[in-house]
């Protein structure tokens, strides 16, 4: 028996792991290897400028919603919290305190 016949690769089943450049991130259309790929935010591929632009517009709309929601939460928190004392209104005593 040859030594190479005893070699075990550990890969009995071959599962295909799709590459991130295989399909458009928006419409899932297969990206052709001989056509342009339009990238967005570094690692998000699109099949066309239109798909990329649609994703950009969706991201911008979501970002505007988050900012509006955050500003509403912030203003709600400010009105619900009691006013804090300012340093000018505090009385300070200097001296030594003895505890028996």
PDB file of C-alpha atoms in Angstrom:
ATOM      1  CA  UNK A   1       0.000   0.000   0.000  1.00  0.00           C
ATOM      2  CA  UNK A   2       1.354   3.433  -0.927  1.00  0.00           C
ATOM      3  CA  UNK A   3       1.833   6.095   1.723  1.00  0.00           C
ATOM      4  CA  UNK A   4      -0.225   8.526  -0.344  1.00  0.00           C
ATOM      5  CA  UNK A   5      -3.197   6.149  -0.185  1.00  0.00           C
ATOM      6  CA  UNK A   6      -3.226   6.553   3.590  1.00  0.00           C
ATOM      7  CA  UNK A   7      -3.336  10.346   3.418  1.00  0.00           C
ATOM      8  CA  UNK A   8      -6.659  11.716   4.702  1.00  0.00           C
ATOM      9  CA  UNK A   9      -7.741  15.214   3.740  1.00  0.00           C
ATOM     10  CA  UNK A  10     -10.648  15.427   6.173  1.00  0.00           C
ATOM     11  CA  UNK A  11     -12.972  16.770   3.487  1.00  0.00           C
ATOM     12  CA  UNK A  12     -15.399  14.054   2.545  1.00  0.00           C
ATOM     13  CA  UNK A  13     -18.196  16.468   1.676  1.00  0.00           C
ATOM     14  CA  UNK A  14     -17.469  19.455  -0.506  1.00  0.00           C
ATOM     15  CA  UNK A  15     -19.728  22.353   0.490  1.00  0.00           C
ATOM     16  CA  UNK A  16     -19.645  25.361  -1.770  1.00  0.00           C
ATOM     17  CA  UNK A  17     -19.097  28.560   0.181  1.00  0.00           C
ATOM     18  CA  UNK A  18     -20.318  31.466  -1.957  1.00  0.00           C
ATOM     19  CA  UNK A  19     -17.873  34.302  -2.440  1.00  0.00           C
ATOM     20  CA  UNK A  20     -19.149  37.778  -1.581  1.00  0.00           C
ATOM     21  CA  UNK A  21     -18.600  38.863  -5.196  1.00  0.00           C
ATOM     22  CA  UNK A  22     -20.856  36.133  -6.627  1.00  0.00           C
ATOM     23  CA  UNK A  23     -24.143  38.068  -6.496  1.00  0.00           C
ATOM     24  CA  UNK A  24     -25.518  41.603  -6.308  1.00  0.00           C
ATOM     25  CA  UNK A  25     -26.253  42.529  -2.704  1.00  0.00           C
ATOM     26  CA  UNK A  26     -29.588  44.104  -3.630  1.00  0.00           C
ATOM     27  CA  UNK A  27     -31.207  42.073  -6.429  1.00  0.00           C
ATOM     28  CA  UNK A  28     -29.140  38.855  -6.003  1.00  0.00           C
ATOM     29  CA  UNK A  29     -28.375  38.786  -9.742  1.00  0.00           C
ATOM     30  CA  UNK A  30     -25.236  36.760 -10.510  1.00  0.00           C
ATOM     31  CA  UNK A  31     -22.236  39.003 -11.078  1.00  0.00           C
ATOM     32  CA  UNK A  32     -20.480  38.176 -14.347  1.00  0.00           C
ATOM     33  CA  UNK A  33     -16.697  37.949 -14.222  1.00  0.00           C
ATOM     34  CA  UNK A  34     -16.327  39.970 -17.409  1.00  0.00           C
ATOM     35  CA  UNK A  35     -18.595  42.873 -16.350  1.00  0.00           C
ATOM     36  CA  UNK A  36     -18.116  45.789 -13.986  1.00  0.00           C
ATOM     37  CA  UNK A  37     -18.915  45.308 -10.315  1.00  0.00           C
ATOM     38  CA  UNK A  38     -20.059  48.421  -8.466  1.00  0.00           C
ATOM     39  CA  UNK A  39     -18.849  48.470  -4.872  1.00  0.00           C
ATOM     40  CA  UNK A  40     -20.319  50.345  -1.902  1.00  0.00           C
ATOM     41  CA  UNK A  41     -18.839  50.824   1.564  1.00  0.00           C
ATOM     42  CA  UNK A  42     -15.803  48.762   0.708  1.00  0.00           C
ATOM     43  CA  UNK A  43     -17.198  45.237   0.547  1.00  0.00           C
ATOM     44  CA  UNK A  44     -20.745  45.376  -0.811  1.00  0.00           C
ATOM     45  CA  UNK A  45     -21.023  44.450  -4.515  1.00  0.00           C
ATOM     46  CA  UNK A  46     -23.767  45.531  -6.918  1.00  0.00           C
ATOM     47  CA  UNK A  47     -24.491  44.578 -10.512  1.00  0.00           C
ATOM     48  CA  UNK A  48     -25.278  48.135 -11.642  1.00  0.00           C
ATOM     49  CA  UNK A  49     -25.065  51.770 -10.660  1.00  0.00           C
ATOM     50  CA  UNK A  50     -28.839  51.717 -10.212  1.00  0.00           C
ATOM     51  CA  UNK A  51     -28.732  48.923  -7.617  1.00  0.00           C
ATOM     52  CA  UNK A  52     -25.899  50.635  -5.776  1.00  0.00           C
ATOM     53  CA  UNK A  53     -27.724  53.995  -5.818  1.00  0.00           C
ATOM     54  CA  UNK A  54     -30.911  52.377  -4.504  1.00  0.00           C
ATOM     55  CA  UNK A  55     -28.941  50.889  -1.585  1.00  0.00           C
ATOM     56  CA  UNK A  56     -27.288  54.248  -0.868  1.00  0.00           C
ATOM     57  CA  UNK A  57     -30.702  55.948  -0.789  1.00  0.00           C
ATOM     58  CA  UNK A  58     -32.117  53.266   1.535  1.00  0.00           C
ATOM     59  CA  UNK A  59     -29.124  53.651   3.878  1.00  0.00           C
ATOM     60  CA  UNK A  60     -29.491  57.443   3.897  1.00  0.00           C
ATOM     61  CA  UNK A  61     -33.230  57.161   4.676  1.00  0.00           C
ATOM     62  CA  UNK A  62     -32.501  54.751   7.550  1.00  0.00           C
ATOM     63  CA  UNK A  63     -29.800  57.069   8.873  1.00  0.00           C
ATOM     64  CA  UNK A  64     -32.236  60.022   8.837  1.00  0.00           C
ATOM     65  CA  UNK A  65     -34.811  57.911  10.741  1.00  0.00           C
ATOM     66  CA  UNK A  66     -32.216  56.935  13.353  1.00  0.00           C
ATOM     67  CA  UNK A  67     -31.141  60.550  13.814  1.00  0.00           C
ATOM     68  CA  UNK A  68     -34.746  61.706  14.223  1.00  0.00           C
ATOM     69  CA  UNK A  69     -35.474  58.914  16.705  1.00  0.00           C
ATOM     70  CA  UNK A  70     -32.282  59.693  18.649  1.00  0.00           C
ATOM     71  CA  UNK A  71     -33.102  63.401  18.834  1.00  0.00           C
ATOM     72  CA  UNK A  72     -36.633  62.585  20.064  1.00  0.00           C
ATOM     73  CA  UNK A  73     -35.202  60.288  22.758  1.00  0.00           C
ATOM     74  CA  UNK A  74     -32.674  62.940  23.718  1.00  0.00           C
ATOM     75  CA  UNK A  75     -35.264  65.718  24.013  1.00  0.00           C
ATOM     76  CA  UNK A  76     -37.641  63.410  25.914  1.00  0.00           C
ATOM     77  CA  UNK A  77     -34.865  62.528  28.368  1.00  0.00           C
ATOM     78  CA  UNK A  78     -34.030  66.188  28.943  1.00  0.00           C
ATOM     79  CA  UNK A  79     -37.624  67.102  29.778  1.00  0.00           C
ATOM     80  CA  UNK A  80     -38.155  64.095  32.054  1.00  0.00           C
ATOM     81  CA  UNK A  81     -35.031  64.461  34.204  1.00  0.00           C
ATOM     82  CA  UNK A  82     -35.227  66.912  37.114  1.00  0.00           C
ATOM     83  CA  UNK A  83     -33.096  70.014  36.982  1.00  0.00           C
ATOM     84  CA  UNK A  84     -29.745  69.563  38.663  1.00  0.00           C
ATOM     85  CA  UNK A  85     -28.351  72.034  41.131  1.00  0.00           C
ATOM     86  CA  UNK A  86     -25.667  74.301  39.787  1.00  0.00           C
ATOM     87  CA  UNK A  87     -22.375  74.818  41.594  1.00  0.00           C
ATOM     88  CA  UNK A  88     -23.299  78.448  42.302  1.00  0.00           C
ATOM     89  CA  UNK A  89     -26.303  77.345  44.422  1.00  0.00           C
ATOM     90  CA  UNK A  90     -24.318  74.982  46.661  1.00  0.00           C
ATOM     91  CA  UNK A  91     -23.087  75.997  50.100  1.00  0.00           C
ATOM     92  CA  UNK A  92     -19.624  74.787  50.982  1.00  0.00           C
ATOM     93  CA  UNK A  93     -18.133  74.771  54.484  1.00  0.00           C
ATOM     94  CA  UNK A  94     -14.447  74.522  55.086  1.00  0.00           C
ATOM     95  CA  UNK A  95     -13.145  73.016  58.281  1.00  0.00           C
ATOM     96  CA  UNK A  96     -12.446  69.851  60.176  1.00  0.00           C
ATOM     97  CA  UNK A  97     -15.059  67.357  61.226  1.00  0.00           C
ATOM     98  CA  UNK A  98     -14.421  65.201  64.299  1.00  0.00           C
ATOM     99  CA  UNK A  99     -16.392  62.016  64.756  1.00  0.00           C
ATOM    100  CA  UNK A 100     -16.467  60.308  68.139  1.00  0.00           C
TER     101      UNK A 100
END
